[in-house]
XYZ file of C-alpha atoms in Angstrom:
520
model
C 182.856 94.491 145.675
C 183.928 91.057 145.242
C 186.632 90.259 142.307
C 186.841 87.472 140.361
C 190.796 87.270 140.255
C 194.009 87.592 142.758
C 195.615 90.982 143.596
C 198.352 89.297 142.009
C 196.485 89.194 138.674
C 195.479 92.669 138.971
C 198.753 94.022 139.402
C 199.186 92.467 135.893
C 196.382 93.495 134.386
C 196.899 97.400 135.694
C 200.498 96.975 133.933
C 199.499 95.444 131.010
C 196.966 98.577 130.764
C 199.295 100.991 131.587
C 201.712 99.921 128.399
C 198.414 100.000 126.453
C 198.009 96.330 125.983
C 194.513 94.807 125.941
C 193.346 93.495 129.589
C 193.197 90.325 128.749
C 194.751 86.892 130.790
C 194.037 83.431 131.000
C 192.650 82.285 133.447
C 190.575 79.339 135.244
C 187.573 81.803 136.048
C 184.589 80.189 138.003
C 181.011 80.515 136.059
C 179.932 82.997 138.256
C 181.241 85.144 140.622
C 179.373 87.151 143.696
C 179.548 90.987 143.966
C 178.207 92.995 146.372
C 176.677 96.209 144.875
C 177.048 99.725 146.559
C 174.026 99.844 147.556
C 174.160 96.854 149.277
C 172.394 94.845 147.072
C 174.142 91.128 146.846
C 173.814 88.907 143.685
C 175.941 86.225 141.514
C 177.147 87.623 138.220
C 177.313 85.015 135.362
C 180.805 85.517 134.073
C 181.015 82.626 130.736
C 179.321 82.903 127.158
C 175.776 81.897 127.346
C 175.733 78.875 124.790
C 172.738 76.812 123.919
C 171.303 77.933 127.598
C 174.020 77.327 129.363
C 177.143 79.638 130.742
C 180.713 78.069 129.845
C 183.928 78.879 129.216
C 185.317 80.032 126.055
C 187.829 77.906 124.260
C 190.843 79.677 124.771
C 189.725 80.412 128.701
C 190.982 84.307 128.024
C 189.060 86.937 130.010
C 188.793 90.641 130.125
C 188.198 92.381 132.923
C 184.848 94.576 133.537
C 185.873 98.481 134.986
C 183.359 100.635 137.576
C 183.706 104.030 135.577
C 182.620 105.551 138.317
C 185.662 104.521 140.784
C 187.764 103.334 137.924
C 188.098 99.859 140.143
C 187.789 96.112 138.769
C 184.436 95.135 139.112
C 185.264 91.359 138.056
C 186.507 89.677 134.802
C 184.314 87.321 131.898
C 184.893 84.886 129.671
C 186.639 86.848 126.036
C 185.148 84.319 123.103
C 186.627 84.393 120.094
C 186.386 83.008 116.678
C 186.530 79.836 117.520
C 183.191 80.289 120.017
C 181.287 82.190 117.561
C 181.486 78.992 115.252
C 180.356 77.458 118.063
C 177.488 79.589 119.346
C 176.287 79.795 115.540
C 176.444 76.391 114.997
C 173.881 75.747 117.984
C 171.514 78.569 116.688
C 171.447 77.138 113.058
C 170.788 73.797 114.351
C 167.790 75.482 116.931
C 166.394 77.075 113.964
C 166.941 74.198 111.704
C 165.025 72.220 114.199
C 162.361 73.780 113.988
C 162.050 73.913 118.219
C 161.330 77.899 118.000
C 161.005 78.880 114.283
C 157.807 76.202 113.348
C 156.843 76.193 116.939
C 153.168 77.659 117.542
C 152.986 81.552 117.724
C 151.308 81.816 121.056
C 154.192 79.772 122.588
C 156.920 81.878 121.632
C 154.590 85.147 122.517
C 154.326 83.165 126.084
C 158.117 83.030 126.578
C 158.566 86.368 125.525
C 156.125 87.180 128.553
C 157.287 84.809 130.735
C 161.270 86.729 129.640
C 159.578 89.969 130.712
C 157.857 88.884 133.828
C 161.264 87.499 135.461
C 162.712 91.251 134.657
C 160.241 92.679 136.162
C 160.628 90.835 139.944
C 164.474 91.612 139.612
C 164.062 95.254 138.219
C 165.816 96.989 141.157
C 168.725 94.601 140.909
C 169.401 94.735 137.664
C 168.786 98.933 137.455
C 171.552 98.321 139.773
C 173.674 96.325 137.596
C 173.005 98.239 134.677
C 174.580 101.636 137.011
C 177.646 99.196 138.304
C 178.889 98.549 134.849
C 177.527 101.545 132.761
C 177.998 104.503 135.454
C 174.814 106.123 134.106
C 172.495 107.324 137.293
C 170.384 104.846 138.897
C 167.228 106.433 138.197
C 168.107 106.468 134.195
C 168.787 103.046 134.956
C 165.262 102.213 136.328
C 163.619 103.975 133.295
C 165.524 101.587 130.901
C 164.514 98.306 132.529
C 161.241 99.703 132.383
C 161.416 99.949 129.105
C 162.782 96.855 128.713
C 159.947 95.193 129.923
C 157.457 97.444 128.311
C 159.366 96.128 124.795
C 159.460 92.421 125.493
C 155.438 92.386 126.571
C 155.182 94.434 123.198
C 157.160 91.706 121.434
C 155.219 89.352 123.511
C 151.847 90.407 121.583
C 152.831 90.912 118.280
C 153.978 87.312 117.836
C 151.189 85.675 116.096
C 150.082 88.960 113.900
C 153.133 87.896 111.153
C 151.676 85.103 109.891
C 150.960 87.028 106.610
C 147.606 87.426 103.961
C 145.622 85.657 101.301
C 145.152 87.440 97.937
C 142.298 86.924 95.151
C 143.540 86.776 91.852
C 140.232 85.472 90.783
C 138.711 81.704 91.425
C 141.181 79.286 89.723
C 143.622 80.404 92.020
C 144.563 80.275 95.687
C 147.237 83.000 96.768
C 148.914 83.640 99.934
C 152.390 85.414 101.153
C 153.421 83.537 103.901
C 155.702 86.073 106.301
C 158.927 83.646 107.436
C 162.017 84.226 109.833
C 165.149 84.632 108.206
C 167.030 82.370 110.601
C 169.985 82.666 112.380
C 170.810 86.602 113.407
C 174.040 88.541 114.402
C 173.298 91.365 117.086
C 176.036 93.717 117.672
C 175.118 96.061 120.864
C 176.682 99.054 122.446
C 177.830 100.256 125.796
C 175.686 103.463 126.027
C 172.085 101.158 127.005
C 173.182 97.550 127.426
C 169.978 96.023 128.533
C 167.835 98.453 126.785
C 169.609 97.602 123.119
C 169.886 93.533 124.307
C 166.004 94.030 124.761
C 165.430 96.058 121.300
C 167.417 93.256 119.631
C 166.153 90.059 121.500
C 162.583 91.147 120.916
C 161.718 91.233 117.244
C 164.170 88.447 116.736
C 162.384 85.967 118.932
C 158.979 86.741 118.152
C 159.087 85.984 114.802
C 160.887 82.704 114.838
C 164.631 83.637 114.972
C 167.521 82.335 116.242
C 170.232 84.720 117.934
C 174.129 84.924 118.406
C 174.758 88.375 119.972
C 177.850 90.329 121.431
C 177.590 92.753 123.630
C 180.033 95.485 124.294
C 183.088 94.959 126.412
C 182.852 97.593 128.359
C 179.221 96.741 129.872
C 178.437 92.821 129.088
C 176.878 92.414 132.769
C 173.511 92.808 132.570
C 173.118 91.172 129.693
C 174.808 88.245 130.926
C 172.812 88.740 134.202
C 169.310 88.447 132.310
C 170.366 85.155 130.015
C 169.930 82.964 132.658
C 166.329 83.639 132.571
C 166.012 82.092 129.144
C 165.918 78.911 129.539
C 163.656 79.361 132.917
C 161.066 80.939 130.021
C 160.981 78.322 127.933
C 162.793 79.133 125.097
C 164.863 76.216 124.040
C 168.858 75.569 123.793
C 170.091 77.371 121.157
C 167.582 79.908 120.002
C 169.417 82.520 121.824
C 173.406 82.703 122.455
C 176.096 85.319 123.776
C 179.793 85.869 122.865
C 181.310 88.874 125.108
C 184.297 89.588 123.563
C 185.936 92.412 121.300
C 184.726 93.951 118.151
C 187.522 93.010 115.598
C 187.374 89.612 117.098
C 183.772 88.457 117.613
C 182.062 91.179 116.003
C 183.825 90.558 112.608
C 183.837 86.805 113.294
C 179.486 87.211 113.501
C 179.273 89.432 110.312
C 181.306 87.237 107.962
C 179.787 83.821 109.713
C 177.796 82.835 106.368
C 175.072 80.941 108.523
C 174.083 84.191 109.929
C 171.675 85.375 107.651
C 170.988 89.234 109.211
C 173.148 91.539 111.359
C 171.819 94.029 113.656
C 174.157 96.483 115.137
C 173.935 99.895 116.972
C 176.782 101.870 117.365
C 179.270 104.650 115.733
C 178.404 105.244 111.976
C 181.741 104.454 111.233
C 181.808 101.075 112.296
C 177.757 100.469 110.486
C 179.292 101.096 107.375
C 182.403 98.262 107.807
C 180.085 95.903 109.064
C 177.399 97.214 105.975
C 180.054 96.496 103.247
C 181.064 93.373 105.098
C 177.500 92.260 105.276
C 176.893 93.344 101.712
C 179.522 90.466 100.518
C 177.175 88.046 101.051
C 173.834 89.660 100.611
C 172.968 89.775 104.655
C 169.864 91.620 105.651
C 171.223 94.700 107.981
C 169.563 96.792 110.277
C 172.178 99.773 111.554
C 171.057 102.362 114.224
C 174.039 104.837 114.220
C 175.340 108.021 115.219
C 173.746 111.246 115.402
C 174.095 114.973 116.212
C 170.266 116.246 116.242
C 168.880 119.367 116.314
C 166.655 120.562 119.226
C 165.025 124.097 118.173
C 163.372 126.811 120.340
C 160.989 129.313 118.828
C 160.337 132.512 120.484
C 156.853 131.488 121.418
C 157.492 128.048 123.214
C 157.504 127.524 126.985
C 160.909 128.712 127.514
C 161.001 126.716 131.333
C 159.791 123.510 129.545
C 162.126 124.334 126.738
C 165.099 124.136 129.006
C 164.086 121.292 130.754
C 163.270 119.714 127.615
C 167.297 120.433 126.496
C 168.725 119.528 129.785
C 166.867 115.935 129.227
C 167.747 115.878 125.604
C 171.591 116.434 126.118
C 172.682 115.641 129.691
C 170.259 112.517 130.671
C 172.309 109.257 130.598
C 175.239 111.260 130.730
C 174.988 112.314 127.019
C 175.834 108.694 125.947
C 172.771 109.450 123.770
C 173.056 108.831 120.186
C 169.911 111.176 119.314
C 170.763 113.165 121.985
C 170.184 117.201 121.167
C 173.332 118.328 121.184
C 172.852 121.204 118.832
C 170.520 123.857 120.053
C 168.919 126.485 117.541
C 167.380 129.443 119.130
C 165.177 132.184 117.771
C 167.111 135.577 118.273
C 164.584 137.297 120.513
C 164.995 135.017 123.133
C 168.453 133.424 122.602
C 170.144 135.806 125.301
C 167.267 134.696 128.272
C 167.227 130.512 127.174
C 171.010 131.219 127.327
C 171.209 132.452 130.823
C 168.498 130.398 131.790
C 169.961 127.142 130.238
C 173.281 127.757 131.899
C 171.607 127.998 135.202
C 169.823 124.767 134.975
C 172.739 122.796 133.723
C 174.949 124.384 136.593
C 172.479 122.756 138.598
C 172.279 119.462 137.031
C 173.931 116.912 139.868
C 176.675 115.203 138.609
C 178.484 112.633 140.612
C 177.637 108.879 142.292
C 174.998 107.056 140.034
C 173.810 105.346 143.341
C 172.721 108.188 144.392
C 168.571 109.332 143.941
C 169.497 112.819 143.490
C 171.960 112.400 140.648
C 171.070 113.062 137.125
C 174.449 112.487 135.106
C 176.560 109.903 136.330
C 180.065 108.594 134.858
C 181.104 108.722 131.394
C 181.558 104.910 130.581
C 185.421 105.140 129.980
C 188.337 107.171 130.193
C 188.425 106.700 126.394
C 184.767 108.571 126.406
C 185.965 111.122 129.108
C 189.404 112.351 127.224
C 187.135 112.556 124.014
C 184.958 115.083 125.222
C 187.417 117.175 126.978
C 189.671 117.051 124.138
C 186.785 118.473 122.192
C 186.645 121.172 124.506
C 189.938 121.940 123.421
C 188.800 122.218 119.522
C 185.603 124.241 121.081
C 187.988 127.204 122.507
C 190.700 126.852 119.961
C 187.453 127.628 116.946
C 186.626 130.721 118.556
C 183.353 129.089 120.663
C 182.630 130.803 123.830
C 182.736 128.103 126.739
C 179.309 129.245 128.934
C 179.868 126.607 131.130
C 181.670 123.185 132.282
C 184.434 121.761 130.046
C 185.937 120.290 133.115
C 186.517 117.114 134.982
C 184.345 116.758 138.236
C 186.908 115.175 140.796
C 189.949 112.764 140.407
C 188.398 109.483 140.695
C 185.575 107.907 137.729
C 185.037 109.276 134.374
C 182.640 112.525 135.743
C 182.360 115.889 133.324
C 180.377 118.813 134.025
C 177.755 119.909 131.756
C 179.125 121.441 128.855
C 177.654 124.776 127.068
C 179.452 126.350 124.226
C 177.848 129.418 122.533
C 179.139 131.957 119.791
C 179.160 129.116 117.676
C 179.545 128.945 113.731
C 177.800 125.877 111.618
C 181.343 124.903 110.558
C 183.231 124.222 113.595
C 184.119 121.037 114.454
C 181.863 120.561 117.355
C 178.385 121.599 115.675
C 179.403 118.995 112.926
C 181.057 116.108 114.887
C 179.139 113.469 116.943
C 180.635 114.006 120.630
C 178.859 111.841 122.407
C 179.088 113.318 126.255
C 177.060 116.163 128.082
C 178.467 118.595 125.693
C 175.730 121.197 123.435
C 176.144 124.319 121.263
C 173.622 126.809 121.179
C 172.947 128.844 117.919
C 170.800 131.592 117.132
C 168.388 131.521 114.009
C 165.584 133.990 112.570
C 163.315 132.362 110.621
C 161.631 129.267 110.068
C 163.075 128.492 106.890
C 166.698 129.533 108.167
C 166.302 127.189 111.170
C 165.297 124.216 108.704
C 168.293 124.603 106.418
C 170.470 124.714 109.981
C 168.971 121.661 111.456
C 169.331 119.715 108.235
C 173.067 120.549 107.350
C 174.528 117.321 108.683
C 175.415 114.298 107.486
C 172.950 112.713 110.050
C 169.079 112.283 110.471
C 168.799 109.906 114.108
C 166.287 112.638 115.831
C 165.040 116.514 116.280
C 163.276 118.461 118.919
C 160.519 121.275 118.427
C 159.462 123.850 120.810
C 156.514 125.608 120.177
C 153.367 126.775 121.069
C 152.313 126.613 117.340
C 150.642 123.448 116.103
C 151.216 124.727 112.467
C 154.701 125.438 113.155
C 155.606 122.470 115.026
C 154.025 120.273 112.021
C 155.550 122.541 109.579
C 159.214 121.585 110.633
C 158.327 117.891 111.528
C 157.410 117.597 107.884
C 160.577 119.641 106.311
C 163.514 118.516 109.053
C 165.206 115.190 107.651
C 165.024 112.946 110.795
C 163.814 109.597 111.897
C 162.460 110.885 115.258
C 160.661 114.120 116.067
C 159.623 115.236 119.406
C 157.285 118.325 120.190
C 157.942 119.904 123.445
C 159.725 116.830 124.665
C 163.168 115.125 124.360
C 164.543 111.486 124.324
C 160.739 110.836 125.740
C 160.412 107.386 123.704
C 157.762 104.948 123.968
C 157.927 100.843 123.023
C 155.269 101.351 119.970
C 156.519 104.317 118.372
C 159.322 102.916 115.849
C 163.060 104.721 116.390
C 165.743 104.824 113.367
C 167.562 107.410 111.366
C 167.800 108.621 108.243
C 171.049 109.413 105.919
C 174.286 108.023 108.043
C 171.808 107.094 111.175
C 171.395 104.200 109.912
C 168.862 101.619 108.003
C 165.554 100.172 109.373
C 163.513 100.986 112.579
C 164.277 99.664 116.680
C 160.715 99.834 118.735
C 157.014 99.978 117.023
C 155.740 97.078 114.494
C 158.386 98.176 112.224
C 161.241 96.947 114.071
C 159.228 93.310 112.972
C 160.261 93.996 109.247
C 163.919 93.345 109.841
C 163.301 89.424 110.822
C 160.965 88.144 108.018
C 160.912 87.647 104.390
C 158.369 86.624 102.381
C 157.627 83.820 100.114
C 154.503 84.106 98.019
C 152.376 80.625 97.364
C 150.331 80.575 94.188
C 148.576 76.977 93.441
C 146.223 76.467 90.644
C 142.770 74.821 91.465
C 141.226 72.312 89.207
């Protein structure tokens, strides 16, 4: 792969790293810089903020440099914003929206760029699957499914923007009534490292279709493909302004975008921890918020479910996208006649769940994202075996080089232990045993979260029994993370506020104002 700075700086950087300083420099970094992928695809990565459609530098000209997790190598550097460019990148979307180029433009037009957004993704899908693998480490084929999905969202988008206009109500003949649905104007997007495009795409959609203008930082660990896609923005149509990226750091930009009082909503996505800062921040000044937080959901067995589809349905639910999942299933309730054979048979399939280079087709779980991620999860591991858990399988690193775990299984569990109650967010599951319906209910819901749940079952009644009882913002019946772009996603409790995906995700961007004129 091609880097974007001199051995010279990377010695510096590796130092700088190694004393625990942020990699940061300054540095007269080209616009874009070409990489050569590993599997041999060749492209030119935009490396500024994306600005009123156009890459530049930040003001300060600082940089931070982009890691492969899965060799642990420099893949290049970007452009760091800071304060200063958030003014900046806000000031061009309030002036956008202001405008009235995208917020009091016709419907149909900004459902046509929305298309026209998707349509580019789609004849660049392989290269940016690959992109999304470079910087993430998740497997390629995970990869491919998320662009897909990406696509799916944005055509979605695409259609619903001219069904928000609103509806007339009859108070009687000396009246005419209507509640006009409005965008709120300029929005802060906060996304994580765990599904870059995918969240840039859950954010971008709603946002633009009803009349919004964006300013949006993406994580620094991944801000490649979303940097990648911007430059089809202004090839859409959309107009200078409406949409605008600041990579940089989340005490820096992220802060600077939820106290910016321009920026009238925040969406973020991301640890519950940090939701709540940026809720009570937001709260100051009356923001709308949308938060889609952390999880640590319940996937149940009953003795009467299809116990290979069950296991297949758990490997999916805890080891696809290399558990960088917040729904993912990472706590696994059993029914006691079978726990011993889903056990044995669970073990077996995760044992054979490839592990290893994301560019490969065979792999399944690629690279944890960071060595920050990695030493997480294996430190939990630690707290696992220290509580008395039995470690069925994995709990180890796979190789020297990139941030690879094997698939972790710990059973003899107790609810109280530290790694049935804390979000790990890695290939890591407990399995639990549970009688009855009504015990496995009271199980699932003692958590401080409510993201998602998995059923298995070859009971209707049952299956709709728990769906109705378990306190979760996602259910799935014999399936796991098996999401769709109409069917709305969101937690309850500390998962978060509002809904991602489906026609609800459209409620987040509008408010509205009711008109009520007397007739003579």
């Amino acid at each position: 792969m091609l880097s974007a700075s001199s051995s010279l700086l990377r010695s510096s950087l590796r130092t700088a790293a190694k004393s625990g300083l942020q990699l940061r420099c300054f540095s007269h970094l080209p616009l874009s810089v070409p990489i050569k992928l590993p599997n041999g695809l060749e492209y030119e990565q935009p490396t500024g903020l994306f600005i009123n459609n156009k890459f530049v530098p930040s003001v300060e000209k600082k940089t931070f440099e982009v890691i492969n997790p899965s060799t642990e190598e420099e893949i290049c550097h970007v452009y760091e914003g800071r304060e200063d460019d958030v003014g900046i990148a806000v000031s061009a979307a309030d002036t956008a929206f202001n405008n009235g180029s995208w917020s009091n433009i016709e419907p149909s037009y900004r459902a046509n760029c929305l298309l026209n957004l998707a349509n580019f993704i789609e004849q660049d899908k392989e290269l940016i699957a690959s992109i999304e693998t470079l910087d993430n480490g998740k497997a390629i084929n995970n990869a491919r499914g998320d662009v897909q999905v990406v696509i799916n969202y944005l055509k979605f988008a695409a259609g619903q923007a001219d069904k928000m206009g609103g509806r007339l109500i009859n108070t009687g003949d000396q009246y005419l009534n209507f509640a006009k649905r409005e965008p709120l104007g300029v929005c802060g997007q906060i996304i994580p490292w765990n599904f870059p495009l995918l969240m840039w795409a859950w954010k971008v959609g709603p946002a633009l279709a009803t009349g919004n203008t964006v300013v949006m930082k993406t994580a620094e660990s991944t801000p490649l493909s979303a940097l990648y896609v911007s430059q089809y923005i202004p090839k859409s149509g959309i107009p200078p302004g409406v949409f605008n990226i600041v990579s940089g750091f989340g005490k820096i930009v992220g802060e600077a975008i939820t106290n910016n009082p321009k920026i009238k909503k925040i969406a973020f996505t991301g640890s519950t921890a940090t939701g709540k800062h940026i809720y009570m921040n937001a709260a100051s000044q009356l923001k709308k918020v949308t938060l889609e937080l952390g999880g640590k959901s319940p996937n149940i067995v009953f003795a009467d479910a299809d116990l290979k589809m069950a296991v297949q349905s758990i490997i999916n639910g805890i080891y696809y996208n290399s558990g960088e999942v917040c729904c993912a299933g990472s706590r696994v309730y059993v029914q006691e006649e079978i726990y011993d054979q889903l056990l044995e048979e669970l073990k077996n399939a995760a044992e054979n769940v490839k592990v290893g280079d994301p560019f490969s087709e065979s792999t399944f779980q690629g690279a944890q994202t960071s060595q920050n991620q990695l030493s997480k999860i294996l430190s939990y591991v630690e707290i696992g075996k220290k509580e008395g858990a039995t470690l069925i399988t994995g709990g180890e690193r796979l190789g020297s080089k990139g941030y690879f775990i094997k698939p972790t299984i710990f059973g003899d569990v107790k609810e109280d232990m530290h790694i049935v109650k804390e979000e790990i967010f890695g290939p890591f599951v407990t399995v639990s045993k549970f009688k009855t319906l009504d015990d496995v209910v009271k199980m699932a819901n003692d958590s401080e979260y409510g993201l998602a749940a998995g059923i298995h079952t070859s009971n209707i009644n049952t299956a709709i029994k728990v769906a109705d009882q378990v306190k979760a913002g996602t259910v799935w019946i014999n399936t796991y993370n098996d999401f769709h772009h109409q069917v709305p996603f969101g937690g309850f409790n500390a998962s978060g506020l509002g809904r991602e995906m489906g026609l609800e995700s459209f409620e987040g961007y509008l408010q509205t104002k009711a008109v009520r004129a007397r007739l003579y």
